[in-house]
């Protein structure tokens, strides 16, 4: 809304994602253009973005999936060249650092024109209920965003533009104010858990451990394996029998969701997205996992795949 996009404008976004960012695109009657992700990083493929650009393209929405940055250097270059907005979906990657080739380091969510994040309780910086925030370095956009989030008013009861109620409630803000100070420690705890899993599963013939990109840290919102020739349903059942939760993020890619039926994207040929979709599995990861639990979980996975 703040970027002044018009119905019919195209927004390039990955299909291999949680679809909340694409939902906004549809709410504003913009057109989502779903493109492929990189097989290793799970993140939007810059080459696929370039191919999808048309005269109607107005914005790119990269998602830093599972806690690792999309290739923001390549994406910002494409955006500059074609005069496009970049809105980062940073819901899974708050605290993540992206390093440019000249050595500059920036936090995800602060690189594009706007960065959006979520404080949903399961996120890396979670509130005790729902909440979210947007970041921008553009003053004019910041002002508009504040107005939109508060029914379009700057001066109370004078509504200059159509907005909504998207205010962060005070209880959540107070909790986040405290938790924010510990964000780095939360990240480290997740990274330690991920390191444990990495060691347990390294070089296994039937599992690919998460790729660590050289230009990004990984804050491990999820720890996601790629399975090869493993019966994923049976593995999930095996884990469930041992009271270990596991999840498939996400069972259906965005372009095949009924929500987007009107765009007729269901028949799109997104080979890598479909390939990943059938093979990914995410193991428990959070800030309170101890070594005994990590051992129990990895032993249980190995017991199944080594059978
Ligand atoms: C959680 C999440 C969102 C949305 O968060 P809400 O707080 O529900 O608005 C958006 N994008 C991604 C990738 C997410 O994981």
PDB file of C-alpha atoms and ligand atoms in Angstrom:
ATOM      1  CA  UNK A   1       0.000   0.000   0.000  1.00  0.00           C
ATOM      2  CA  UNK A   2       2.789   2.409   0.913  1.00  0.00           C
ATOM      3  CA  UNK A   3       4.596   1.818  -2.363  1.00  0.00           C
ATOM      4  CA  UNK A   4       1.545   2.990  -4.307  1.00  0.00           C
ATOM      5  CA  UNK A   5       1.326  -0.165  -6.404  1.00  0.00           C
ATOM      6  CA  UNK A   6      -1.721  -0.416  -8.660  1.00  0.00           C
ATOM      7  CA  UNK A   7      -4.021  -3.359  -9.430  1.00  0.00           C
ATOM      8  CA  UNK A   8      -2.471  -5.479 -12.158  1.00  0.00           C
ATOM      9  CA  UNK A   9       1.109  -4.578 -11.251  1.00  0.00           C
ATOM     10  CA  UNK A  10       3.285  -7.671 -11.115  1.00  0.00           C
ATOM     11  CA  UNK A  11       5.232  -8.775  -8.076  1.00  0.00           C
ATOM     12  CA  UNK A  12       7.915 -11.424  -8.428  1.00  0.00           C
ATOM     13  CA  UNK A  13       8.100 -13.844  -5.523  1.00  0.00           C
ATOM     14  CA  UNK A  14       9.104 -17.435  -4.805  1.00  0.00           C
ATOM     15  CA  UNK A  15       6.492 -20.191  -4.679  1.00  0.00           C
ATOM     16  CA  UNK A  16       8.548 -22.254  -2.231  1.00  0.00           C
ATOM     17  CA  UNK A  17       7.565 -20.239   0.845  1.00  0.00           C
ATOM     18  CA  UNK A  18       4.985 -19.623   3.495  1.00  0.00           C
ATOM     19  CA  UNK A  19       2.486 -17.708   1.449  1.00  0.00           C
ATOM     20  CA  UNK A  20       1.616 -14.801   3.739  1.00  0.00           C
ATOM     21  CA  UNK A  21       3.673 -12.396   1.632  1.00  0.00           C
ATOM     22  CA  UNK A  22       1.923 -13.529  -1.551  1.00  0.00           C
ATOM     23  CA  UNK A  23      -1.434 -13.179   0.146  1.00  0.00           C
ATOM     24  CA  UNK A  24      -0.842  -9.443   0.543  1.00  0.00           C
ATOM     25  CA  UNK A  25      -0.081  -9.266  -3.156  1.00  0.00           C
ATOM     26  CA  UNK A  26      -3.486 -10.805  -3.864  1.00  0.00           C
ATOM     27  CA  UNK A  27      -5.280  -8.624  -1.307  1.00  0.00           C
ATOM     28  CA  UNK A  28      -4.026  -5.536  -3.130  1.00  0.00           C
ATOM     29  CA  UNK A  29      -5.146  -7.052  -6.456  1.00  0.00           C
ATOM     30  CA  UNK A  30      -1.575  -7.127  -7.670  1.00  0.00           C
ATOM     31  CA  UNK A  31      -0.439 -10.123  -9.698  1.00  0.00           C
ATOM     32  CA  UNK A  32       1.948 -12.602  -8.061  1.00  0.00           C
ATOM     33  CA  UNK A  33       4.539 -13.986 -10.452  1.00  0.00           C
ATOM     34  CA  UNK A  34       5.929 -17.156  -8.946  1.00  0.00           C
ATOM     35  CA  UNK A  35       9.505 -18.075  -9.760  1.00  0.00           C
ATOM     36  CA  UNK A  36      11.979 -20.785  -8.894  1.00  0.00           C
ATOM     37  CA  UNK A  37      14.269 -21.060  -5.938  1.00  0.00           C
ATOM     38  CA  UNK A  38      17.879 -22.159  -5.724  1.00  0.00           C
ATOM     39  CA  UNK A  39      18.143 -25.863  -4.997  1.00  0.00           C
ATOM     40  CA  UNK A  40      20.806 -25.375  -2.312  1.00  0.00           C
ATOM     41  CA  UNK A  41      19.683 -22.278  -0.418  1.00  0.00           C
ATOM     42  CA  UNK A  42      15.891 -22.735  -0.903  1.00  0.00           C
ATOM     43  CA  UNK A  43      15.817 -19.001  -1.715  1.00  0.00           C
ATOM     44  CA  UNK A  44      14.573 -17.113  -4.779  1.00  0.00           C
ATOM     45  CA  UNK A  45      16.840 -17.582  -7.794  1.00  0.00           C
ATOM     46  CA  UNK A  46      18.053 -14.202  -9.189  1.00  0.00           C
ATOM     47  CA  UNK A  47      18.330 -15.638 -12.713  1.00  0.00           C
ATOM     48  CA  UNK A  48      14.659 -16.677 -12.514  1.00  0.00           C
ATOM     49  CA  UNK A  49      13.737 -13.140 -11.401  1.00  0.00           C
ATOM     50  CA  UNK A  50      15.396 -11.583 -14.459  1.00  0.00           C
ATOM     51  CA  UNK A  51      13.553 -13.942 -16.778  1.00  0.00           C
ATOM     52  CA  UNK A  52      10.193 -13.095 -15.198  1.00  0.00           C
ATOM     53  CA  UNK A  53      10.447  -9.304 -15.573  1.00  0.00           C
ATOM     54  CA  UNK A  54       7.855  -7.676 -17.852  1.00  0.00           C
ATOM     55  CA  UNK A  55       6.847  -4.023 -18.353  1.00  0.00           C
ATOM     56  CA  UNK A  56       4.244  -4.582 -15.597  1.00  0.00           C
ATOM     57  CA  UNK A  57       6.753  -5.734 -12.975  1.00  0.00           C
ATOM     58  CA  UNK A  58       6.926  -3.318 -10.051  1.00  0.00           C
ATOM     59  CA  UNK A  59       8.422  -5.226  -7.149  1.00  0.00           C
ATOM     60  CA  UNK A  60      10.405  -8.233  -6.005  1.00  0.00           C
ATOM     61  CA  UNK A  61       9.592  -9.956  -2.708  1.00  0.00           C
ATOM     62  CA  UNK A  62      12.452 -12.227  -1.654  1.00  0.00           C
ATOM     63  CA  UNK A  63      11.838 -14.487   1.351  1.00  0.00           C
ATOM     64  CA  UNK A  64      14.818 -15.334   3.545  1.00  0.00           C
ATOM     65  CA  UNK A  65      13.572 -18.854   4.012  1.00  0.00           C
ATOM     66  CA  UNK A  66      14.364 -20.951   7.090  1.00  0.00           C
ATOM     67  CA  UNK A  67      16.714 -18.200   8.387  1.00  0.00           C
ATOM     68  CA  UNK A  68      19.235 -17.672   5.615  1.00  0.00           C
ATOM     69  CA  UNK A  69      19.428 -14.649   3.324  1.00  0.00           C
ATOM     70  CA  UNK A  70      18.424 -14.695  -0.315  1.00  0.00           C
ATOM     71  CA  UNK A  71      21.136 -13.350  -2.631  1.00  0.00           C
ATOM     72  CA  UNK A  72      20.376  -9.692  -1.875  1.00  0.00           C
ATOM     73  CA  UNK A  73      23.356  -8.378  -3.810  1.00  0.00           C
ATOM     74  CA  UNK A  74      22.113  -9.883  -7.064  1.00  0.00           C
ATOM     75  CA  UNK A  75      18.509  -8.969  -6.262  1.00  0.00           C
ATOM     76  CA  UNK A  76      19.306  -5.294  -5.515  1.00  0.00           C
ATOM     77  CA  UNK A  77      21.291  -5.074  -8.770  1.00  0.00           C
ATOM     78  CA  UNK A  78      18.362  -6.398 -10.775  1.00  0.00           C
ATOM     79  CA  UNK A  79      15.993  -4.043  -8.941  1.00  0.00           C
ATOM     80  CA  UNK A  80      18.165  -1.010  -9.671  1.00  0.00           C
ATOM     81  CA  UNK A  81      18.545  -1.918 -13.307  1.00  0.00           C
ATOM     82  CA  UNK A  82      14.780  -2.319 -13.809  1.00  0.00           C
ATOM     83  CA  UNK A  83      13.607   0.319 -11.277  1.00  0.00           C
ATOM     84  CA  UNK A  84      11.788  -2.150  -9.052  1.00  0.00           C
ATOM     85  CA  UNK A  85      10.956  -2.065  -5.363  1.00  0.00           C
ATOM     86  CA  UNK A  86      12.355  -4.772  -3.124  1.00  0.00           C
ATOM     87  CA  UNK A  87      10.278  -5.819  -0.116  1.00  0.00           C
ATOM     88  CA  UNK A  88      12.092  -8.383   2.000  1.00  0.00           C
ATOM     89  CA  UNK A  89      10.107 -11.027   3.821  1.00  0.00           C
ATOM     90  CA  UNK A  90      12.312 -11.317   6.885  1.00  0.00           C
ATOM     91  CA  UNK A  91       9.794 -13.228   9.011  1.00  0.00           C
ATOM     92  CA  UNK A  92      12.144 -16.209   9.369  1.00  0.00           C
ATOM     93  CA  UNK A  93      15.522 -14.480   9.385  1.00  0.00           C
ATOM     94  CA  UNK A  94      15.586 -11.652  11.911  1.00  0.00           C
ATOM     95  CA  UNK A  95      19.194 -11.313  13.121  1.00  0.00           C
ATOM     96  CA  UNK A  96      20.700 -12.743   9.935  1.00  0.00           C
ATOM     97  CA  UNK A  97      23.733 -10.987   8.372  1.00  0.00           C
ATOM     98  CA  UNK A  98      24.243 -10.721   4.623  1.00  0.00           C
ATOM     99  CA  UNK A  99      27.748  -9.926   3.325  1.00  0.00           C
ATOM    100  CA  UNK A 100      28.190  -8.082   0.019  1.00  0.00           C
ATOM    101  CA  UNK A 101      31.186  -8.817  -2.221  1.00  0.00           C
ATOM    102  CA  UNK A 102      32.872  -5.556  -1.118  1.00  0.00           C
ATOM    103  CA  UNK A 103      32.752  -6.788   2.479  1.00  0.00           C
ATOM    104  CA  UNK A 104      29.800  -4.652   3.618  1.00  0.00           C
ATOM    105  CA  UNK A 105      27.614  -6.525   6.095  1.00  0.00           C
ATOM    106  CA  UNK A 106      23.920  -5.711   6.483  1.00  0.00           C
ATOM    107  CA  UNK A 107      21.071  -7.271   8.413  1.00  0.00           C
ATOM    108  CA  UNK A 108      18.387  -8.920   6.338  1.00  0.00           C
ATOM    109  CA  UNK A 109      15.302  -6.747   6.348  1.00  0.00           C
ATOM    110  CA  UNK A 110      17.388  -3.568   6.055  1.00  0.00           C
ATOM    111  CA  UNK A 111      18.674  -4.041   2.505  1.00  0.00           C
ATOM    112  CA  UNK A 112      15.562  -3.633   0.351  1.00  0.00           C
ATOM    113  CA  UNK A 113      13.204  -0.638   0.334  1.00  0.00           C
ATOM    114  CA  UNK A 114      11.101  -2.257   3.047  1.00  0.00           C
ATOM    115  CA  UNK A 115      11.740  -5.258   5.277  1.00  0.00           C
ATOM    116  CA  UNK A 116       8.862  -7.067   6.966  1.00  0.00           C
ATOM    117  CA  UNK A 117       9.098  -9.361   9.934  1.00  0.00           C
ATOM    118  CA  UNK A 118       6.753 -11.335  12.133  1.00  0.00           C
ATOM    119  CA  UNK A 119       6.687 -11.728  15.906  1.00  0.00           C
ATOM    120  CA  UNK A 120       4.418 -14.769  15.797  1.00  0.00           C
ATOM    121  CA  UNK A 121       5.377 -16.801  18.910  1.00  0.00           C
ATOM    122  CA  UNK A 122       7.312 -19.493  17.009  1.00  0.00           C
ATOM    123  CA  UNK A 123       9.526 -16.999  15.160  1.00  0.00           C
ATOM    124  CA  UNK A 124      13.114 -16.306  16.198  1.00  0.00           C
ATOM    125  CA  UNK A 125      11.950 -13.154  17.967  1.00  0.00           C
ATOM    126  CA  UNK A 126       8.492 -14.187  19.100  1.00  0.00           C
ATOM    127  CA  UNK A 127       5.975 -12.233  21.143  1.00  0.00           C
ATOM    128  CA  UNK A 128       3.419 -13.904  23.402  1.00  0.00           C
ATOM    129  CA  UNK A 129       0.818 -13.342  20.731  1.00  0.00           C
ATOM    130  CA  UNK A 130       0.704 -11.943  17.212  1.00  0.00           C
ATOM    131  CA  UNK A 131       2.690  -8.977  16.021  1.00  0.00           C
ATOM    132  CA  UNK A 132       5.026  -7.772  13.320  1.00  0.00           C
ATOM    133  CA  UNK A 133       7.158  -4.872  12.173  1.00  0.00           C
ATOM    134  CA  UNK A 134       8.458  -3.180   9.069  1.00  0.00           C
ATOM    135  CA  UNK A 135      11.861  -1.570   8.531  1.00  0.00           C
ATOM    136  CA  UNK A 136      12.809   1.056   6.004  1.00  0.00           C
ATOM    137  CA  UNK A 137      15.588   3.577   5.534  1.00  0.00           C
ATOM    138  CA  UNK A 138      13.336   5.829   3.444  1.00  0.00           C
ATOM    139  CA  UNK A 139      11.799   8.513   5.686  1.00  0.00           C
ATOM    140  CA  UNK A 140       8.855   9.155   3.405  1.00  0.00           C
ATOM    141  CA  UNK A 141       7.993   5.454   3.357  1.00  0.00           C
ATOM    142  CA  UNK A 142       8.344   5.208   7.138  1.00  0.00           C
ATOM    143  CA  UNK A 143       5.833   8.000   7.559  1.00  0.00           C
ATOM    144  CA  UNK A 144       3.372   6.379   5.137  1.00  0.00           C
ATOM    145  CA  UNK A 145       3.758   2.984   6.782  1.00  0.00           C
ATOM    146  CA  UNK A 146       3.053   4.461  10.207  1.00  0.00           C
ATOM    147  CA  UNK A 147      -0.048   6.166   8.848  1.00  0.00           C
ATOM    148  CA  UNK A 148      -1.336   3.075   7.064  1.00  0.00           C
ATOM    149  CA  UNK A 149      -0.895   0.998  10.216  1.00  0.00           C
ATOM    150  CA  UNK A 150      -3.026   3.513  12.097  1.00  0.00           C
ATOM    151  CA  UNK A 151      -6.067   3.990   9.836  1.00  0.00           C
ATOM    152  CA  UNK A 152      -4.349   6.465   7.541  1.00  0.00           C
ATOM    153  CA  UNK A 153      -4.026   9.214  10.134  1.00  0.00           C
ATOM    154  CA  UNK A 154      -1.071  11.311  11.172  1.00  0.00           C
ATOM    155  CA  UNK A 155      -3.113  13.820  13.117  1.00  0.00           C
ATOM    156  CA  UNK A 156      -5.732  12.102  15.221  1.00  0.00           C
ATOM    157  CA  UNK A 157      -9.129  11.821  13.483  1.00  0.00           C
ATOM    158  CA  UNK A 158      -7.826  13.338  10.231  1.00  0.00           C
ATOM    159  CA  UNK A 159      -7.499  10.420   7.816  1.00  0.00           C
ATOM    160  CA  UNK A 160      -5.369  11.268   4.778  1.00  0.00           C
ATOM    161  CA  UNK A 161      -5.302   7.847   3.226  1.00  0.00           C
ATOM    162  CA  UNK A 162      -6.929   4.420   3.445  1.00  0.00           C
ATOM    163  CA  UNK A 163      -5.176   2.337   6.054  1.00  0.00           C
ATOM    164  CA  UNK A 164      -5.981  -0.347   8.573  1.00  0.00           C
ATOM    165  CA  UNK A 165      -5.387  -1.226  12.208  1.00  0.00           C
ATOM    166  CA  UNK A 166      -1.990  -2.850  12.242  1.00  0.00           C
ATOM    167  CA  UNK A 167      -0.710  -1.393  15.489  1.00  0.00           C
ATOM    168  CA  UNK A 168       1.508  -3.515  17.717  1.00  0.00           C
ATOM    169  CA  UNK A 169      -0.274  -3.817  21.046  1.00  0.00           C
ATOM    170  CA  UNK A 170       1.551  -2.505  24.107  1.00  0.00           C
ATOM    171  CA  UNK A 171       1.795  -5.822  25.961  1.00  0.00           C
ATOM    172  CA  UNK A 172       3.499  -7.456  22.983  1.00  0.00           C
ATOM    173  CA  UNK A 173       5.749  -4.417  22.520  1.00  0.00           C
ATOM    174  CA  UNK A 174       6.839  -4.570  26.181  1.00  0.00           C
ATOM    175  CA  UNK A 175       7.678  -8.271  25.894  1.00  0.00           C
ATOM    176  CA  UNK A 176       9.567  -7.755  22.634  1.00  0.00           C
ATOM    177  CA  UNK A 177      11.473  -4.826  24.103  1.00  0.00           C
ATOM    178  CA  UNK A 178      12.991  -7.240  26.639  1.00  0.00           C
ATOM    179  CA  UNK A 179      13.383 -10.227  24.299  1.00  0.00           C
ATOM    180  CA  UNK A 180      15.090  -8.140  21.599  1.00  0.00           C
ATOM    181  CA  UNK A 181      18.114  -7.723  23.894  1.00  0.00           C
ATOM    182  CA  UNK A 182      18.585 -11.500  23.816  1.00  0.00           C
ATOM    183  CA  UNK A 183      18.151 -12.006  20.085  1.00  0.00           C
ATOM    184  CA  UNK A 184      21.844 -12.765  19.478  1.00  0.00           C
ATOM    185  CA  UNK A 185      21.827 -15.370  22.248  1.00  0.00           C
ATOM    186  CA  UNK A 186      18.662 -16.944  20.795  1.00  0.00           C
ATOM    187  CA  UNK A 187      20.386 -17.110  17.403  1.00  0.00           C
ATOM    188  CA  UNK A 188      23.464 -18.757  18.914  1.00  0.00           C
ATOM    189  CA  UNK A 189      21.357 -21.377  20.689  1.00  0.00           C
ATOM    190  CA  UNK A 190      19.646 -22.274  17.410  1.00  0.00           C
ATOM    191  CA  UNK A 191      22.986 -22.362  15.595  1.00  0.00           C
ATOM    192  CA  UNK A 192      24.428 -24.718  18.220  1.00  0.00           C
ATOM    193  CA  UNK A 193      21.505 -27.084  17.798  1.00  0.00           C
ATOM    194  CA  UNK A 194      21.980 -26.920  14.017  1.00  0.00           C
ATOM    195  CA  UNK A 195      25.708 -27.629  14.385  1.00  0.00           C
ATOM    196  CA  UNK A 196      24.876 -30.731  16.404  1.00  0.00           C
ATOM    197  CA  UNK A 197      22.483 -32.019  13.729  1.00  0.00           C
ATOM    198  CA  UNK A 198      24.984 -31.147  10.984  1.00  0.00           C
ATOM    199  CA  UNK A 199      27.629 -33.304  12.627  1.00  0.00           C
ATOM    200  CA  UNK A 200      25.238 -36.152  13.233  1.00  0.00           C
ATOM    201  CA  UNK A 201      24.025 -36.201   9.617  1.00  0.00           C
ATOM    202  CA  UNK A 202      27.148 -35.053   7.720  1.00  0.00           C
ATOM    203  CA  UNK A 203      27.933 -36.957   4.524  1.00  0.00           C
ATOM    204  CA  UNK A 204      24.986 -39.267   4.970  1.00  0.00           C
ATOM    205  CA  UNK A 205      24.018 -40.832   1.618  1.00  0.00           C
ATOM    206  CA  UNK A 206      20.269 -40.266   2.075  1.00  0.00           C
ATOM    207  CA  UNK A 207      20.211 -36.790   3.617  1.00  0.00           C
ATOM    208  CA  UNK A 208      21.511 -33.381   2.575  1.00  0.00           C
ATOM    209  CA  UNK A 209      22.144 -31.100   5.537  1.00  0.00           C
ATOM    210  CA  UNK A 210      21.303 -27.378   5.219  1.00  0.00           C
ATOM    211  CA  UNK A 211      23.625 -25.535   2.841  1.00  0.00           C
ATOM    212  CA  UNK A 212      25.563 -22.699   4.473  1.00  0.00           C
ATOM    213  CA  UNK A 213      25.943 -19.880   1.975  1.00  0.00           C
ATOM    214  CA  UNK A 214      29.242 -17.979   2.156  1.00  0.00           C
ATOM    215  CA  UNK A 215      27.451 -14.608   1.893  1.00  0.00           C
ATOM    216  CA  UNK A 216      25.013 -15.159   4.740  1.00  0.00           C
ATOM    217  CA  UNK A 217      24.820 -16.299   8.321  1.00  0.00           C
ATOM    218  CA  UNK A 218      22.058 -18.774   9.134  1.00  0.00           C
ATOM    219  CA  UNK A 219      19.763 -18.112  12.099  1.00  0.00           C
ATOM    220  CA  UNK A 220      17.973 -21.454  11.723  1.00  0.00           C
ATOM    221  CA  UNK A 221      14.344 -20.584  12.031  1.00  0.00           C
ATOM    222  CA  UNK A 222      14.062 -24.119  10.681  1.00  0.00           C
ATOM    223  CA  UNK A 223      16.524 -26.984  10.386  1.00  0.00           C
ATOM    224  CA  UNK A 224      15.553 -28.553   7.101  1.00  0.00           C
ATOM    225  CA  UNK A 225      16.998 -31.686   5.535  1.00  0.00           C
ATOM    226  CA  UNK A 226      16.599 -32.859   1.954  1.00  0.00           C
ATOM    227  CA  UNK A 227      15.832 -36.584   1.868  1.00  0.00           C
ATOM    228  CA  UNK A 228      16.909 -38.856  -0.954  1.00  0.00           C
ATOM    229  CA  UNK A 229      15.072 -42.143  -1.465  1.00  0.00           C
ATOM    230  CA  UNK A 230      13.651 -42.028   2.035  1.00  0.00           C
ATOM    231  CA  UNK A 231       9.965 -42.683   2.706  1.00  0.00           C
ATOM    232  CA  UNK A 232       9.214 -39.310   4.275  1.00  0.00           C
ATOM    233  CA  UNK A 233       5.772 -40.231   5.624  1.00  0.00           C
ATOM    234  CA  UNK A 234       7.210 -43.320   7.285  1.00  0.00           C
ATOM    235  CA  UNK A 235      10.079 -41.300   8.767  1.00  0.00           C
ATOM    236  CA  UNK A 236       7.606 -38.793  10.184  1.00  0.00           C
ATOM    237  CA  UNK A 237       5.560 -41.637  11.653  1.00  0.00           C
ATOM    238  CA  UNK A 238       8.701 -43.212  13.132  1.00  0.00           C
ATOM    239  CA  UNK A 239       9.577 -39.882  14.775  1.00  0.00           C
ATOM    240  CA  UNK A 240       6.018 -39.291  15.931  1.00  0.00           C
ATOM    241  CA  UNK A 241       6.033 -42.725  17.610  1.00  0.00           C
ATOM    242  CA  UNK A 242       9.014 -41.484  19.602  1.00  0.00           C
ATOM    243  CA  UNK A 243       7.172 -38.260  20.408  1.00  0.00           C
ATOM    244  CA  UNK A 244       9.427 -36.196  18.132  1.00  0.00           C
ATOM    245  CA  UNK A 245       7.550 -33.611  16.096  1.00  0.00           C
ATOM    246  CA  UNK A 246       8.679 -32.979  12.530  1.00  0.00           C
ATOM    247  CA  UNK A 247       7.165 -30.749   9.880  1.00  0.00           C
ATOM    248  CA  UNK A 248       7.009 -30.301   6.135  1.00  0.00           C
ATOM    249  CA  UNK A 249       7.455 -26.617   5.290  1.00  0.00           C
ATOM    250  CA  UNK A 250       5.313 -26.415   3.277  1.00  0.00           C
ATOM    251  CA  UNK A 251       3.144 -29.276   2.040  1.00  0.00           C
ATOM    252  CA  UNK A 252       1.811 -27.308  -0.953  1.00  0.00           C
ATOM    253  CA  UNK A 253       3.771 -24.614  -2.828  1.00  0.00           C
ATOM    254  CA  UNK A 254       2.134 -21.207  -3.179  1.00  0.00           C
ATOM    255  CA  UNK A 255       1.491 -21.464  -6.927  1.00  0.00           C
ATOM    256  CA  UNK A 256      -0.718 -24.525  -6.352  1.00  0.00           C
ATOM    257  CA  UNK A 257      -2.795 -23.040  -3.536  1.00  0.00           C
ATOM    258  CA  UNK A 258      -6.512 -22.657  -4.123  1.00  0.00           C
ATOM    259  CA  UNK A 259      -6.139 -19.093  -2.859  1.00  0.00           C
ATOM    260  CA  UNK A 260      -4.399 -18.189  -6.127  1.00  0.00           C
ATOM    261  CA  UNK A 261      -6.803 -20.061  -8.412  1.00  0.00           C
ATOM    262  CA  UNK A 262      -7.794 -16.866 -10.219  1.00  0.00           C
ATOM    263  CA  UNK A 263      -4.210 -16.374 -11.363  1.00  0.00           C
ATOM    264  CA  UNK A 264      -4.169 -19.891 -12.865  1.00  0.00           C
ATOM    265  CA  UNK A 265      -0.645 -20.542 -11.644  1.00  0.00           C
ATOM    266  CA  UNK A 266      -1.333 -24.186 -10.737  1.00  0.00           C
ATOM    267  CA  UNK A 267       0.024 -25.498 -14.021  1.00  0.00           C
ATOM    268  CA  UNK A 268       3.280 -23.520 -13.793  1.00  0.00           C
ATOM    269  CA  UNK A 269       6.323 -25.684 -14.292  1.00  0.00           C
ATOM    270  CA  UNK A 270       8.447 -25.036 -11.201  1.00  0.00           C
ATOM    271  CA  UNK A 271      10.579 -28.136 -11.267  1.00  0.00           C
ATOM    272  CA  UNK A 272      12.942 -27.328  -8.380  1.00  0.00           C
ATOM    273  CA  UNK A 273      10.100 -26.142  -6.162  1.00  0.00           C
ATOM    274  CA  UNK A 274       8.233 -29.411  -6.762  1.00  0.00           C
ATOM    275  CA  UNK A 275      11.417 -31.451  -6.297  1.00  0.00           C
ATOM    276  CA  UNK A 276      12.168 -29.802  -2.953  1.00  0.00           C
ATOM    277  CA  UNK A 277       8.568 -29.991  -1.892  1.00  0.00           C
ATOM    278  CA  UNK A 278       8.581 -33.778  -2.001  1.00  0.00           C
ATOM    279  CA  UNK A 279      11.897 -34.110  -0.155  1.00  0.00           C
ATOM    280  CA  UNK A 280      12.210 -31.574   2.649  1.00  0.00           C
ATOM    281  CA  UNK A 281      11.651 -32.313   6.313  1.00  0.00           C
ATOM    282  CA  UNK A 282      12.251 -29.997   9.267  1.00  0.00           C
ATOM    283  CA  UNK A 283      13.410 -31.262  12.655  1.00  0.00           C
ATOM    284  CA  UNK A 284      12.732 -29.596  16.008  1.00  0.00           C
ATOM    285  CA  UNK A 285      14.835 -26.493  16.519  1.00  0.00           C
ATOM    286  CA  UNK A 286      14.489 -23.813  19.161  1.00  0.00           C
ATOM    287  CA  UNK A 287      16.482 -22.123  21.881  1.00  0.00           C
ATOM    288  CA  UNK A 288      15.983 -24.678  24.672  1.00  0.00           C
ATOM    289  CA  UNK A 289      17.172 -27.933  23.110  1.00  0.00           C
ATOM    290  CA  UNK A 290      19.762 -29.693  25.250  1.00  0.00           C
ATOM    291  CA  UNK A 291      22.333 -32.203  24.116  1.00  0.00           C
ATOM    292  CA  UNK A 292      20.381 -35.187  25.381  1.00  0.00           C
ATOM    293  CA  UNK A 293      17.358 -34.160  23.313  1.00  0.00           C
ATOM    294  CA  UNK A 294      19.479 -33.450  20.240  1.00  0.00           C
ATOM    295  CA  UNK A 295      21.075 -36.890  20.560  1.00  0.00           C
ATOM    296  CA  UNK A 296      17.708 -38.580  20.996  1.00  0.00           C
ATOM    297  CA  UNK A 297      16.319 -36.819  17.905  1.00  0.00           C
ATOM    298  CA  UNK A 298      19.330 -37.459  15.655  1.00  0.00           C
ATOM    299  CA  UNK A 299      19.686 -41.074  16.808  1.00  0.00           C
ATOM    300  CA  UNK A 300      16.026 -41.620  16.019  1.00  0.00           C
ATOM    301  CA  UNK A 301      16.417 -40.154  12.514  1.00  0.00           C
ATOM    302  CA  UNK A 302      19.541 -42.222  11.862  1.00  0.00           C
ATOM    303  CA  UNK A 303      17.882 -45.382  13.182  1.00  0.00           C
ATOM    304  CA  UNK A 304      15.227 -44.994  10.488  1.00  0.00           C
ATOM    305  CA  UNK A 305      17.392 -43.985   7.518  1.00  0.00           C
ATOM    306  CA  UNK A 306      20.077 -46.580   8.301  1.00  0.00           C
ATOM    307  CA  UNK A 307      17.547 -49.402   8.432  1.00  0.00           C
TER     308      UNK A 307
HETATM  309  C1  LIG B   1       5.379 -16.286   9.637  1.00  0.00           C
HETATM  310  C2  LIG B   1       5.653 -15.807   8.256  1.00  0.00           C
HETATM  311  C3  LIG B   1       4.944 -14.734   7.714  1.00  0.00           C
HETATM  312  C4  LIG B   1       3.764 -14.048   8.322  1.00  0.00           C
HETATM  313  O1  LIG B   1       3.690 -13.758   9.567  1.00  0.00           O
HETATM  314  P1  LIG B   1       2.338 -13.189  10.226  1.00  0.00           P
HETATM  315  O2  LIG B   1       2.814 -12.736  11.538  1.00  0.00           O
HETATM  316  O3  LIG B   1       1.374 -14.317  10.244  1.00  0.00           O
HETATM  317  O4  LIG B   1       1.864 -12.077   9.357  1.00  0.00           O
HETATM  318  C5  LIG B   1       5.291 -14.283   6.459  1.00  0.00           C
HETATM  319  N1  LIG B   1       6.257 -14.865   5.758  1.00  0.00           N
HETATM  320  C6  LIG B   1       6.947 -15.917   6.217  1.00  0.00           C
HETATM  321  C7  LIG B   1       8.032 -16.504   5.373  1.00  0.00           C
HETATM  322  C8  LIG B   1       6.667 -16.423   7.486  1.00  0.00           C
HETATM  323  O5  LIG B   1       7.351 -17.481   7.940  1.00  0.00           O
END
